[in-house]
Short mmCIF file of C-alpha atoms in Angstrom, two decimals:
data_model
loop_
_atom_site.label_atom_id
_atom_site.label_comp_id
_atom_site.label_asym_id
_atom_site.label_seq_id
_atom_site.Cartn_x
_atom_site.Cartn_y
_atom_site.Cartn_z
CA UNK A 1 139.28 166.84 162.26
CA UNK A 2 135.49 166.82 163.68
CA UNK A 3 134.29 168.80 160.92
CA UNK A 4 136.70 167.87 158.39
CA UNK A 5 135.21 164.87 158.00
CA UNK A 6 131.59 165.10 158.16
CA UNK A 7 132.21 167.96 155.67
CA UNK A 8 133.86 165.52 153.55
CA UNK A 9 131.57 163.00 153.67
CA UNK A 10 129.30 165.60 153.32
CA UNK A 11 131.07 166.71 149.84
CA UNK A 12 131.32 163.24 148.44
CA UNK A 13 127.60 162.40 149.00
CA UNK A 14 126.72 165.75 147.15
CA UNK A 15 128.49 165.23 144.12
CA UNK A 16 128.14 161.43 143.48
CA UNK A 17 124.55 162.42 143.99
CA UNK A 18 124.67 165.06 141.61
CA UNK A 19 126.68 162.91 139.12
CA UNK A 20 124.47 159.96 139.28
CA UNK A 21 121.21 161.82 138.31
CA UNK A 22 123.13 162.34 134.83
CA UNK A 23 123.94 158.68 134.64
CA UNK A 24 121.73 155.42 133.43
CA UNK A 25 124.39 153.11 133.64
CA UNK A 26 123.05 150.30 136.03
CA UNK A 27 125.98 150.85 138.75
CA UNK A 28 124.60 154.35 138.93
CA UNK A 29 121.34 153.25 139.25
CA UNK A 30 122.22 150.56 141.90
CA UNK A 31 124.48 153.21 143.68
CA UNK A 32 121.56 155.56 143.60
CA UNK A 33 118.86 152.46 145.11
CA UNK A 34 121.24 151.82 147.61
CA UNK A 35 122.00 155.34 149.14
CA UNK A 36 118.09 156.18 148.73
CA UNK A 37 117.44 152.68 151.26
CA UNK A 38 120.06 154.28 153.92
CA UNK A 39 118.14 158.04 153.70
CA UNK A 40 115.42 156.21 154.59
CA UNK A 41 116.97 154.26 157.12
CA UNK A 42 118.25 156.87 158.69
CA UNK A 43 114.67 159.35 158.45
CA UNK A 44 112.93 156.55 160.23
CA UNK A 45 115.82 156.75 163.52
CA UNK A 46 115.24 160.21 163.56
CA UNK A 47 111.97 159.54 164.28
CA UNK A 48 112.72 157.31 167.25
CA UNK A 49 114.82 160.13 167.99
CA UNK A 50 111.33 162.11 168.46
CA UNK A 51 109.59 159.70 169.87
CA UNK A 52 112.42 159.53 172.69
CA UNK A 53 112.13 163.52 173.19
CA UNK A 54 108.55 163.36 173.25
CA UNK A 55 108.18 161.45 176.11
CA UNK A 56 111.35 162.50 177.92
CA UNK A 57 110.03 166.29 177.54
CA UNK A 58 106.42 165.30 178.84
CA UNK A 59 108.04 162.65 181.81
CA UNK A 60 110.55 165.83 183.16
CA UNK A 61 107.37 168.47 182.79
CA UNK A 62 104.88 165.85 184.35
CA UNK A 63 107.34 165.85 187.30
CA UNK A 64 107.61 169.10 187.98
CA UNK A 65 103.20 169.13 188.11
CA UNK A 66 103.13 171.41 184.94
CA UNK A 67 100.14 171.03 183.17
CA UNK A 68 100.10 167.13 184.47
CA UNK A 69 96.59 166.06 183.24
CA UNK A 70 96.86 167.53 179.34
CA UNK A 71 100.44 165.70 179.51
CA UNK A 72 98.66 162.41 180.93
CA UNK A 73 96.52 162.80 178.29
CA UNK A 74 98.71 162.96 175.41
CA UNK A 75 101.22 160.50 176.98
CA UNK A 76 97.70 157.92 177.12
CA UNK A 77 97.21 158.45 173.38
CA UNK A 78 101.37 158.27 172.56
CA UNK A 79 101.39 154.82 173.91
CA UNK A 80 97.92 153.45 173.16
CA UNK A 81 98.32 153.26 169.53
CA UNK A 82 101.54 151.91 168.93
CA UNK A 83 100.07 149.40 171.95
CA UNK A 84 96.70 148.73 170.00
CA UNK A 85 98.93 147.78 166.43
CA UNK A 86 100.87 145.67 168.29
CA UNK A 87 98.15 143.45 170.04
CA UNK A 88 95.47 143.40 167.32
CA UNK A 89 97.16 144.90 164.11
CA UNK A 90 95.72 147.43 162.44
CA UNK A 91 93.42 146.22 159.95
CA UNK A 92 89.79 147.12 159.43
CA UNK A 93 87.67 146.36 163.13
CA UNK A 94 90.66 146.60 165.36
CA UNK A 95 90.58 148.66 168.42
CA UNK A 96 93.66 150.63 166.48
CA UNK A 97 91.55 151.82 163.17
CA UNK A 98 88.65 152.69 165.74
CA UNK A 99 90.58 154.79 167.37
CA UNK A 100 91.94 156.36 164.50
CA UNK A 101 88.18 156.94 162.91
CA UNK A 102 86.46 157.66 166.10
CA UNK A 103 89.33 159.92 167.55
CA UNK A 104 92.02 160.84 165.91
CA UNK A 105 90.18 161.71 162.42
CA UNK A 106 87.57 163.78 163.80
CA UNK A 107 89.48 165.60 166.16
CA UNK A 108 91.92 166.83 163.85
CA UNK A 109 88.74 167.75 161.63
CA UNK A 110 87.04 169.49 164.32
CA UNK A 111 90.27 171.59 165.12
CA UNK A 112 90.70 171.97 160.97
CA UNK A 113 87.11 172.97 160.85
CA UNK A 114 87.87 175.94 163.56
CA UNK A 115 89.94 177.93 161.21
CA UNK A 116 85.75 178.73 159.44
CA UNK A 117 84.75 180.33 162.29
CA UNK A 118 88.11 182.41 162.45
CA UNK A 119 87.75 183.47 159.21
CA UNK A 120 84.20 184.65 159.36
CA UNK A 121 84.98 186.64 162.20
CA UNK A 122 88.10 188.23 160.77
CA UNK A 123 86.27 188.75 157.39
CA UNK A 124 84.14 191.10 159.27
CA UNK A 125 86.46 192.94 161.57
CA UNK A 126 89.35 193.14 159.40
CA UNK A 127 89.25 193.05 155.74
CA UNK A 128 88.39 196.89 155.15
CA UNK A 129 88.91 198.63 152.01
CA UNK A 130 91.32 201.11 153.40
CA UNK A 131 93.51 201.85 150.62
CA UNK A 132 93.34 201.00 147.09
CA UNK A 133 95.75 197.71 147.16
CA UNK A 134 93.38 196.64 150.19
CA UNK A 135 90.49 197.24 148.00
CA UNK A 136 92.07 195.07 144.88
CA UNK A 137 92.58 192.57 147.30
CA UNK A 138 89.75 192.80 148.79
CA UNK A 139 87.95 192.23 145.12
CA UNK A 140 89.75 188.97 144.10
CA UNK A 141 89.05 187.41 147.50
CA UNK A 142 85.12 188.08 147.12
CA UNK A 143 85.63 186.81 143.28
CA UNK A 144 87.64 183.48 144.04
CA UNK A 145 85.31 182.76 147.09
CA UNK A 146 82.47 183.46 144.21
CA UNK A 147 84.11 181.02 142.20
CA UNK A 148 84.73 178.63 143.96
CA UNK A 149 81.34 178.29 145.75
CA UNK A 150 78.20 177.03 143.20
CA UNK A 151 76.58 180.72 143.51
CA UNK A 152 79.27 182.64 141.13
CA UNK A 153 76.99 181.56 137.93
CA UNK A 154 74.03 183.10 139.35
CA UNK A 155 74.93 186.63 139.25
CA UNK A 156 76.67 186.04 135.78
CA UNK A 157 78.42 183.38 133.35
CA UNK A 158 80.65 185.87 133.13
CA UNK A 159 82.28 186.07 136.94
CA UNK A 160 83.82 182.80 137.15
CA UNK A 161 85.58 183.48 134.07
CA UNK A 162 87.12 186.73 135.45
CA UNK A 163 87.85 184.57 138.59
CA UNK A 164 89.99 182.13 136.23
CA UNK A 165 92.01 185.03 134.91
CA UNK A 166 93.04 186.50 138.08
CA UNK A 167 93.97 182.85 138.90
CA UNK A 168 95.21 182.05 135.28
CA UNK A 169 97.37 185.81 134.95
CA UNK A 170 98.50 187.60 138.14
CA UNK A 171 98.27 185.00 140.67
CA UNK A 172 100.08 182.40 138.73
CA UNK A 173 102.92 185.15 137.73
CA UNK A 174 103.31 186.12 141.00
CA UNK A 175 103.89 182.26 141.84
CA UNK A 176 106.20 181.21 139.52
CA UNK A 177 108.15 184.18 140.16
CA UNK A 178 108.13 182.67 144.20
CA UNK A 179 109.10 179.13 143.23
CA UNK A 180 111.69 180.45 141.15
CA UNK A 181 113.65 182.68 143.35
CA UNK A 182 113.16 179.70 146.26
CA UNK A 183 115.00 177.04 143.45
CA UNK A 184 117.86 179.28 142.83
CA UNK A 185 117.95 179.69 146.37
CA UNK A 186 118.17 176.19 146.93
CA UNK A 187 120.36 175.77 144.06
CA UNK A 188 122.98 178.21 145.95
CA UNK A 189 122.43 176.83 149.28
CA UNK A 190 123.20 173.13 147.99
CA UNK A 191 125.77 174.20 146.10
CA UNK A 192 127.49 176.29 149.30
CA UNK A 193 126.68 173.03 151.55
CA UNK A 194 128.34 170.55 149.14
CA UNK A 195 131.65 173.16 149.21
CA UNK A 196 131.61 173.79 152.57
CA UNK A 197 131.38 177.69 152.61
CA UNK A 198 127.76 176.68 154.68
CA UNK A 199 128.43 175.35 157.42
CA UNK A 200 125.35 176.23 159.77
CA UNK A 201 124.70 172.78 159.64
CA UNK A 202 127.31 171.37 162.52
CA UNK A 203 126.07 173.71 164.46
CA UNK A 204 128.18 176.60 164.04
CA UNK A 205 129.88 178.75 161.27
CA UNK A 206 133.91 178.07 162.16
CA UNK B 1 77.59 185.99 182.58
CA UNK B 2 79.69 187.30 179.95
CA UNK B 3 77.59 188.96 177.37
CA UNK B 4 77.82 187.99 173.51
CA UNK B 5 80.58 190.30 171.25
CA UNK B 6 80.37 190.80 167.82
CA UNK B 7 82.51 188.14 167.28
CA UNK B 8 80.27 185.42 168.81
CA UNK B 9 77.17 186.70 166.73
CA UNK B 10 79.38 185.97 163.48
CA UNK B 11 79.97 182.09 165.39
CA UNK B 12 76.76 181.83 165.24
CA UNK B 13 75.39 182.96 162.58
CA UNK B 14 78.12 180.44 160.49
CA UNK B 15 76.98 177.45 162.69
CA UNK B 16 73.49 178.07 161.76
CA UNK B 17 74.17 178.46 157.96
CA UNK B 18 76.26 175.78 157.59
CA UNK B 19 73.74 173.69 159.89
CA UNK B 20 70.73 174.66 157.41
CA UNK B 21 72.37 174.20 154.52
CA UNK B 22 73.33 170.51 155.58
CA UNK B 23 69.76 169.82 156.96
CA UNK B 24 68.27 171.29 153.37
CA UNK B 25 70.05 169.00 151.66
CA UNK B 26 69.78 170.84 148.11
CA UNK B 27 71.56 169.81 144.80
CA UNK B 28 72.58 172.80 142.95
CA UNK B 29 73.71 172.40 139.15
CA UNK B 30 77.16 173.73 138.49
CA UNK B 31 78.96 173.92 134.95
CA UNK B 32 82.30 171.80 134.97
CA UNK B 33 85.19 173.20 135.09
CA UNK B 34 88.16 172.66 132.36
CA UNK B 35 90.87 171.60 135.06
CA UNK B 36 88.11 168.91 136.50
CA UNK B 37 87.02 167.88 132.72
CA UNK B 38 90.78 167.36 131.76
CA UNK B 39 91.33 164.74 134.85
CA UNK B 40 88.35 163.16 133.78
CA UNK B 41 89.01 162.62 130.11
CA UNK B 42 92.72 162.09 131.22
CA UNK B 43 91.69 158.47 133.32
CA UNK B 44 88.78 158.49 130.84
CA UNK B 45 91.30 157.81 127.61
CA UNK B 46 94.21 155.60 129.56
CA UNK B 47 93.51 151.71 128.01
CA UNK B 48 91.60 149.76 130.27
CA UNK B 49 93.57 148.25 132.90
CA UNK B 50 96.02 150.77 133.15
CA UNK B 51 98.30 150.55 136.10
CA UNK B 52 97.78 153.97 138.20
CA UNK B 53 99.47 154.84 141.47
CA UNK B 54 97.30 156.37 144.11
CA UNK B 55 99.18 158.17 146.76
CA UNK B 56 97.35 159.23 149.70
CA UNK B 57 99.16 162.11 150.63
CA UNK B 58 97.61 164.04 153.28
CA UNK B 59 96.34 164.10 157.12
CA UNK B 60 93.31 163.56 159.01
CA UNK B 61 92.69 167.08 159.66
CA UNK B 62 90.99 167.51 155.93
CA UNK B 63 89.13 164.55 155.60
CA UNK B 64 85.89 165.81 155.03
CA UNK B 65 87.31 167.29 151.82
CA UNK B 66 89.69 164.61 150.87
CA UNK B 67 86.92 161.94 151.12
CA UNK B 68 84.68 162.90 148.45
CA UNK B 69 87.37 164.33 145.97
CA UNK B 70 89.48 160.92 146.35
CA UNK B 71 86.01 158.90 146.48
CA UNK B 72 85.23 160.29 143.03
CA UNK B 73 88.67 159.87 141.27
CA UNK B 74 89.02 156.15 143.14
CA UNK B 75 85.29 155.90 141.24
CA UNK B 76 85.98 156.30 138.17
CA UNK B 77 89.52 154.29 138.13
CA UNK B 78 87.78 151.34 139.24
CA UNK B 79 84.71 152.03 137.12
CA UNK B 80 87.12 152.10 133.92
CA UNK B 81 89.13 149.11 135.34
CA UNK B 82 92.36 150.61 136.30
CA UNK B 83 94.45 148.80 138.14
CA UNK B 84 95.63 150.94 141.30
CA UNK B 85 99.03 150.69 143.42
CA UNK B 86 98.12 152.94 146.87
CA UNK B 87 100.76 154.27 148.80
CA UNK B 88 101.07 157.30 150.99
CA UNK B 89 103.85 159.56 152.00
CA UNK B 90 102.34 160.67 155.02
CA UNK B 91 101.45 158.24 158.05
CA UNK B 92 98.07 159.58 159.12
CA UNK B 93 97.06 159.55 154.97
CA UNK B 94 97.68 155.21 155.38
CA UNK B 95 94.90 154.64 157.06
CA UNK B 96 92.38 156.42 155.38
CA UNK B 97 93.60 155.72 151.77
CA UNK B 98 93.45 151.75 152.94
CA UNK B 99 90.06 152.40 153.72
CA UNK B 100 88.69 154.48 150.93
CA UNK B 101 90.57 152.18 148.76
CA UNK B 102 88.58 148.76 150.17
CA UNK B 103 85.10 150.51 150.41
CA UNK B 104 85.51 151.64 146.69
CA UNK B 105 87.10 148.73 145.50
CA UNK B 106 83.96 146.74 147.00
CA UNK B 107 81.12 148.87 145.14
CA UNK B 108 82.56 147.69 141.95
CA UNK B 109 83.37 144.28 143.08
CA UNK B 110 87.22 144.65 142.47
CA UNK B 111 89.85 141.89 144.04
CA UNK B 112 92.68 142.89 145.83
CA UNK B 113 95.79 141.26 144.75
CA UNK B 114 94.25 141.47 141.14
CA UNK B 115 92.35 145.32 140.78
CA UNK B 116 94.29 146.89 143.26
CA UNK B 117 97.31 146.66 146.04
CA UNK B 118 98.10 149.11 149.27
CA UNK B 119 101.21 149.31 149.82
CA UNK B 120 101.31 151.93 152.93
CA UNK B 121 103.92 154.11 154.34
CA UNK B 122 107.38 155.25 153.84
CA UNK B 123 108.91 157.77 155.28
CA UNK B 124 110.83 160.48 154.02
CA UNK B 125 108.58 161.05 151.07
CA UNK B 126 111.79 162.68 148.60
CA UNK B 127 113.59 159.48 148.84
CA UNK B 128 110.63 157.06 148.70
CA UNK B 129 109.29 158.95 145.42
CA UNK B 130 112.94 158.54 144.05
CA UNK B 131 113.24 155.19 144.77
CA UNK B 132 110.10 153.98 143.67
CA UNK B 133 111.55 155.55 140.27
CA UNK B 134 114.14 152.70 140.46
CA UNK B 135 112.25 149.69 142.23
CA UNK B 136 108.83 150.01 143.55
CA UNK B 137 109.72 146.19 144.88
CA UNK B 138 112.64 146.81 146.61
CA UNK B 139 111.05 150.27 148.13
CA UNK B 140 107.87 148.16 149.35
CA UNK B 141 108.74 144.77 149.85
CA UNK B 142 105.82 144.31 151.63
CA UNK B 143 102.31 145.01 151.50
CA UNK B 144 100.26 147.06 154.28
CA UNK B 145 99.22 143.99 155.60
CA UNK B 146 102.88 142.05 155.32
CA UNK B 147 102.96 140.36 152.29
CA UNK B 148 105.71 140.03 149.69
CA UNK B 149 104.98 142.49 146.88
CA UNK B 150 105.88 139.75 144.27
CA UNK B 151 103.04 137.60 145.42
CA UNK B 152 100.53 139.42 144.05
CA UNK B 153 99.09 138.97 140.27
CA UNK B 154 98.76 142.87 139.50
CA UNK B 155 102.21 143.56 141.07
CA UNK B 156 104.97 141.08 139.74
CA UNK B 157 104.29 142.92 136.19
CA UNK B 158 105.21 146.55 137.95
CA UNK B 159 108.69 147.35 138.79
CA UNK B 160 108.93 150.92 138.56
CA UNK B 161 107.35 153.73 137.19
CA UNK B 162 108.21 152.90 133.40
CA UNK B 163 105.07 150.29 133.83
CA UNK B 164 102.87 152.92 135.36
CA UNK B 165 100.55 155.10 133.42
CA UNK B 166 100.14 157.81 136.11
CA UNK B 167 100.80 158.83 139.41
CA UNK B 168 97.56 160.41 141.29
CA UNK B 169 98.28 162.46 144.04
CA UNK B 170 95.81 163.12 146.73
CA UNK B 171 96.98 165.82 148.66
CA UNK B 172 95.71 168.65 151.26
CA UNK B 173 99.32 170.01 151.03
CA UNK B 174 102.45 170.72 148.98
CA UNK B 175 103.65 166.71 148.63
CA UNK B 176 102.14 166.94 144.78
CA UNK B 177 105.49 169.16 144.39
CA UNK B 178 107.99 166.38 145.00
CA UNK B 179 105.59 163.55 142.73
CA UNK B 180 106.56 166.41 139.91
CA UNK B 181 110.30 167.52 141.23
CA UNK B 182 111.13 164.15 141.35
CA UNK B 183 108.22 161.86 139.70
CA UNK B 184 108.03 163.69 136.79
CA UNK B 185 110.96 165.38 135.96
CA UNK B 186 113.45 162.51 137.43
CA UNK B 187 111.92 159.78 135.65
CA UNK B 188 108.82 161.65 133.20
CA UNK B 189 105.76 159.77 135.00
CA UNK B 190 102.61 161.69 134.56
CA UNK B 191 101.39 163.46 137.48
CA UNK B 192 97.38 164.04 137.97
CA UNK B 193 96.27 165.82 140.95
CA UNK B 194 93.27 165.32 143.42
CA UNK B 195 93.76 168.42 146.24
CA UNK B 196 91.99 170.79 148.40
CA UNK B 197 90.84 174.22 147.39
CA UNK B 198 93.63 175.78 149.65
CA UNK B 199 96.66 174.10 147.37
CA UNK B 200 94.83 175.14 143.99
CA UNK B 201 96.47 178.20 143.24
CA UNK B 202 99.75 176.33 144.53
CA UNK B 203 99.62 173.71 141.64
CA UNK B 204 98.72 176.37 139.31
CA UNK B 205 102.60 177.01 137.38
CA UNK B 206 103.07 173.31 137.31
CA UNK B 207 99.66 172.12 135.32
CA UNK B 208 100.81 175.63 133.23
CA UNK B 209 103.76 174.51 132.31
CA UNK B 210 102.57 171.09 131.46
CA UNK B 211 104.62 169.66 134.60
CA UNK B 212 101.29 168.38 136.23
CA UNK B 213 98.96 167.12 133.32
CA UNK B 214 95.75 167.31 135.24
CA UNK B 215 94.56 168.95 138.27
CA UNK B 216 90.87 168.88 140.16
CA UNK B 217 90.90 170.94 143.34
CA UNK B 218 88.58 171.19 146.22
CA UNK B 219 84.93 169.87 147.25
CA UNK B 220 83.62 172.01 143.96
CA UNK B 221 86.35 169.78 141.66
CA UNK B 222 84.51 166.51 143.62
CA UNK B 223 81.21 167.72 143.04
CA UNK B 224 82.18 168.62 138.99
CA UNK B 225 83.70 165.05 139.13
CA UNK B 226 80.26 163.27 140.47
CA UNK B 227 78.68 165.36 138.26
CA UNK B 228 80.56 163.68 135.45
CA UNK B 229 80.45 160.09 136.47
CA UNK B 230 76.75 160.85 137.40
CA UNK B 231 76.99 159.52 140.74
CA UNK B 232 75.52 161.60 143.97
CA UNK B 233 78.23 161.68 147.26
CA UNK B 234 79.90 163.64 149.31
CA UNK B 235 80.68 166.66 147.04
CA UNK B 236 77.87 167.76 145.73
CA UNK B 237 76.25 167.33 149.12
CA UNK B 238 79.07 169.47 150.65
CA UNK B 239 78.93 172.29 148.06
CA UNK B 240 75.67 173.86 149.32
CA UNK B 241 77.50 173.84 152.71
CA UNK B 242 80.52 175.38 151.55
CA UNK B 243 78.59 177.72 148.82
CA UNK B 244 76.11 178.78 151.86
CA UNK B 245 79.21 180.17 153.87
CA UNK B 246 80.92 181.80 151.51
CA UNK B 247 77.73 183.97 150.81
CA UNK B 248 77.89 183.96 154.55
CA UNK B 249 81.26 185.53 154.44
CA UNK B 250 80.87 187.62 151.41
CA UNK B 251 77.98 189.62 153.38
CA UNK B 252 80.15 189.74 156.64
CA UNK B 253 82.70 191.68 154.03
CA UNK B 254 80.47 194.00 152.67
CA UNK B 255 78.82 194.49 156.09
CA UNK B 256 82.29 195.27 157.58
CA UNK B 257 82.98 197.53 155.01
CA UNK B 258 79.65 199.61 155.06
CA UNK B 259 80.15 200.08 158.85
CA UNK B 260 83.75 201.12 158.51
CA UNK B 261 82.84 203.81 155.76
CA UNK B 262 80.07 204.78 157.66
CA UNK B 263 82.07 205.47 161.02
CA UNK B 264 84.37 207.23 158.85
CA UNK B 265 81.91 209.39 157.43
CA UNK B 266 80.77 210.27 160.75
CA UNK B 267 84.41 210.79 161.95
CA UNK B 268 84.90 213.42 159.38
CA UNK B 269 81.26 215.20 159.96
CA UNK B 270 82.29 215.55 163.85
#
């Protein structure tokens, strides 16, 4: 009975789901508004759900003086925000959007803007031209990075064209090939989750 | 003291490049390409006062490529005298679209309430995209800043997306998928896209097939886009930056290379 009937519900959900998106009669519609609010609903308690494991995972590491001062740290910004909204809201010249701008934004930036100096120095160490595919590869890359920089036109009109077709031909073929095989997978999956022949999802396949 | 590796020289020689770009501070002139010149006549052609909603889907990690491609789209909306609904599907994009959406809306003296309306964050961006498809109202019932969504002049004529003219997605990741799984397909909005050079190639099958209509991508797309409105920001000021290091990284390659056919060489004279 404790998976019968979250498979059930489970099965139910699934199919008036899938029925409704056929449907433009207004209960359909309503029905549809209405199960959309709960998803919701129930996203934003999962993310209590984090916010609980978050600090209960930092608290029980803190404790055991494991890396105490990063998890100070991150346990300062966790509470300051939510803190700052609270007191002063979060509209333009409150201690909250400072933080955001003066902190938060360029932080995340600064660790974004890393990845650059990574892939200079793997550009140089590893992309060789050690077989032929390496060497095809190694051909588009130096044409889209043409491309896509203002310096392609200089060496010829012509290059940023050839740059379009490799994006326009082989790279969008291999693509939609991708996205198709990953919506029949889904497809299948769905399908095998709204029977309940997939049942991975309670935690277990019996 | 631990000696400098080949590795550190490359640092370098990036941090200087991209520093002396900045500092020079060139223009370059760049041809436009179609994908950016099909946005532009896209917003270009909609009536004036077309309803348009912006969603501000991405983080804070990419903002120095976000601003200037969503500066120059939020531009010309407001030059043309769009009317724009903002929302965003990811927390950390609220903020910033809220403020790119003010500081825009205030260089071409545009009321809020009347020109444009944030509405903020929902999660679970699937469902919120869905039911925006049925009630935008009842999704948002409130405004970022906590009032009703009916108050507003531009807003009590919107319900859902029937009233909308497009949906502009500005997005440093894959959320542009679910405006045109779900947008577009559930309930045939137009999608336009506004997105890094990373998700370009991503979006690629969709503005193929017609499922996207329009598609700029990158600082290059923001700096095509300024070129077009004739206006000088972030983009174009970016691209020498960005242009300088991939030279930067196109020698590196061929550098690489010569050495490693060089020690080969050698390998096979020994």
């Amino acid at each position: 009975m404790g998976r019968k009937l979250p498979l059930f519900i489970c099965f139910i959900f699934g199919l008036v789901m899938f029925a409704q998106y056929f449907s433009a009669h207004p209960t359909a519609r309503a029905l549809n508004q209405a199960i959309l609010d709960y998803w919701q609903i129930v996203f934003a308690f999962t993310l209590i759900v984090g916010v609980f494991s978050y600090l209960k995972n930092n608290m029980t590491e803190m404790s055991r003086n494991k890396d105490t001062v990063y998890r100070a740290v991150g346990l300062l910004g966790f509470l300051s925000m939510p803190v700052f909204a609270l007191i002063w809201g979060i509209k333009a010249d409150t201690p909250f959007m400072w933080t955001f701008e003066n902190v938060q934004a360029p932080m995340q930036s600064t660790v974004f803007a890393l990845l650059a100096f990574f892939v200079a120095s793997a550009s140089f160490r590893g992309f060789r031209a050690r077989s032929f595919p390496a060497a095809v590869l190694l051909i588009s890359a130096l044409l889209m990075l043409l491309s896509r920089s203002n310096i392609g036109g200089f060496f010829s009109d012509g290059l940023p064209q050839v740059a379009d077709w490799i994006r326009n031909y082989p790279s969008m073929a291999a693509r939609r090939a991708i996205l198709i095989g990953i919506g029949l997978g889904s497809l299948t999956t769905s399908l095998r989750v709204i029977v309940g022949i997939e049942r991975t999802w309670l935690g277990g396949d019996k | 003291m631990k000696t400098f590796e080949a590795r550190h020289w490359t640092f370098l020689g990036l941090l200087v490049v991209v520093a002396g770009a900045m500092i020079l501070n060139i223009k370059l002139d760049m041809r436009v390409s179609p994908y950016t010149q099909r946005l532009y006549d896209c917003i270009d052609s909609l009536p004036d006062g077309s309803v348009l909603i912006v969603s501000f889907d991405h983080e804070a990690s990419s903002l120095p490529e976000i601003r200037p491609i969503a500066q120059s789209v939020l531009r010309h909306t407001f030059k043309k005298g769009h009317k724009l609904i903002g929302v965003s599907l990811l927390a950390e994009g609220t903020l910033i679209g809220y403020r790119l959406m003010q500081e825009t809306a205030r260089e071409y003296g545009r009321v809020y309430g009347v020109d444009y309306v944030y509405l903020g964050f929902r999660p679970q961006y699937i469902a919120a995209i869905l039911a925006m498809g049925e009630s935008i109202g009842t999704t948002y019932p409130l405004d970022y800043l906590g009032r009703p969504y009916g108050q507003f002049e531009l807003t009590r004529s919107v319900k859902n997306y029937d009233d909308v003219a497009a949906v502009l997605s500005i997005a440093d990741g894959s959320l542009t998928t679910h405006w045109i799984e779900y947008g577009q397909a559930r309930y045939g909005v137009r999608v336009l896209g506004a997105v890094t050079a990373a998700m370009v190639t991503t979006y690629d099958p969709y503005l193929s097939s017609g499922q996207m209509y329009a598609m700029m991508g990158g600082l290059r797309g923001a700096a095509e886009y300024e070129k077009l409105l004739a206006v000088s920001g972030g983009g174009a000021r970016g691209m020498l930056a960005q242009s300088s290091a991939h030279l930067y990284i196109i020698l590196l390659i061929a550098l690489g290379n010569i050495l490693y056919f060089a020690s080969r060489k050698k390998g096979r004279g020994a």
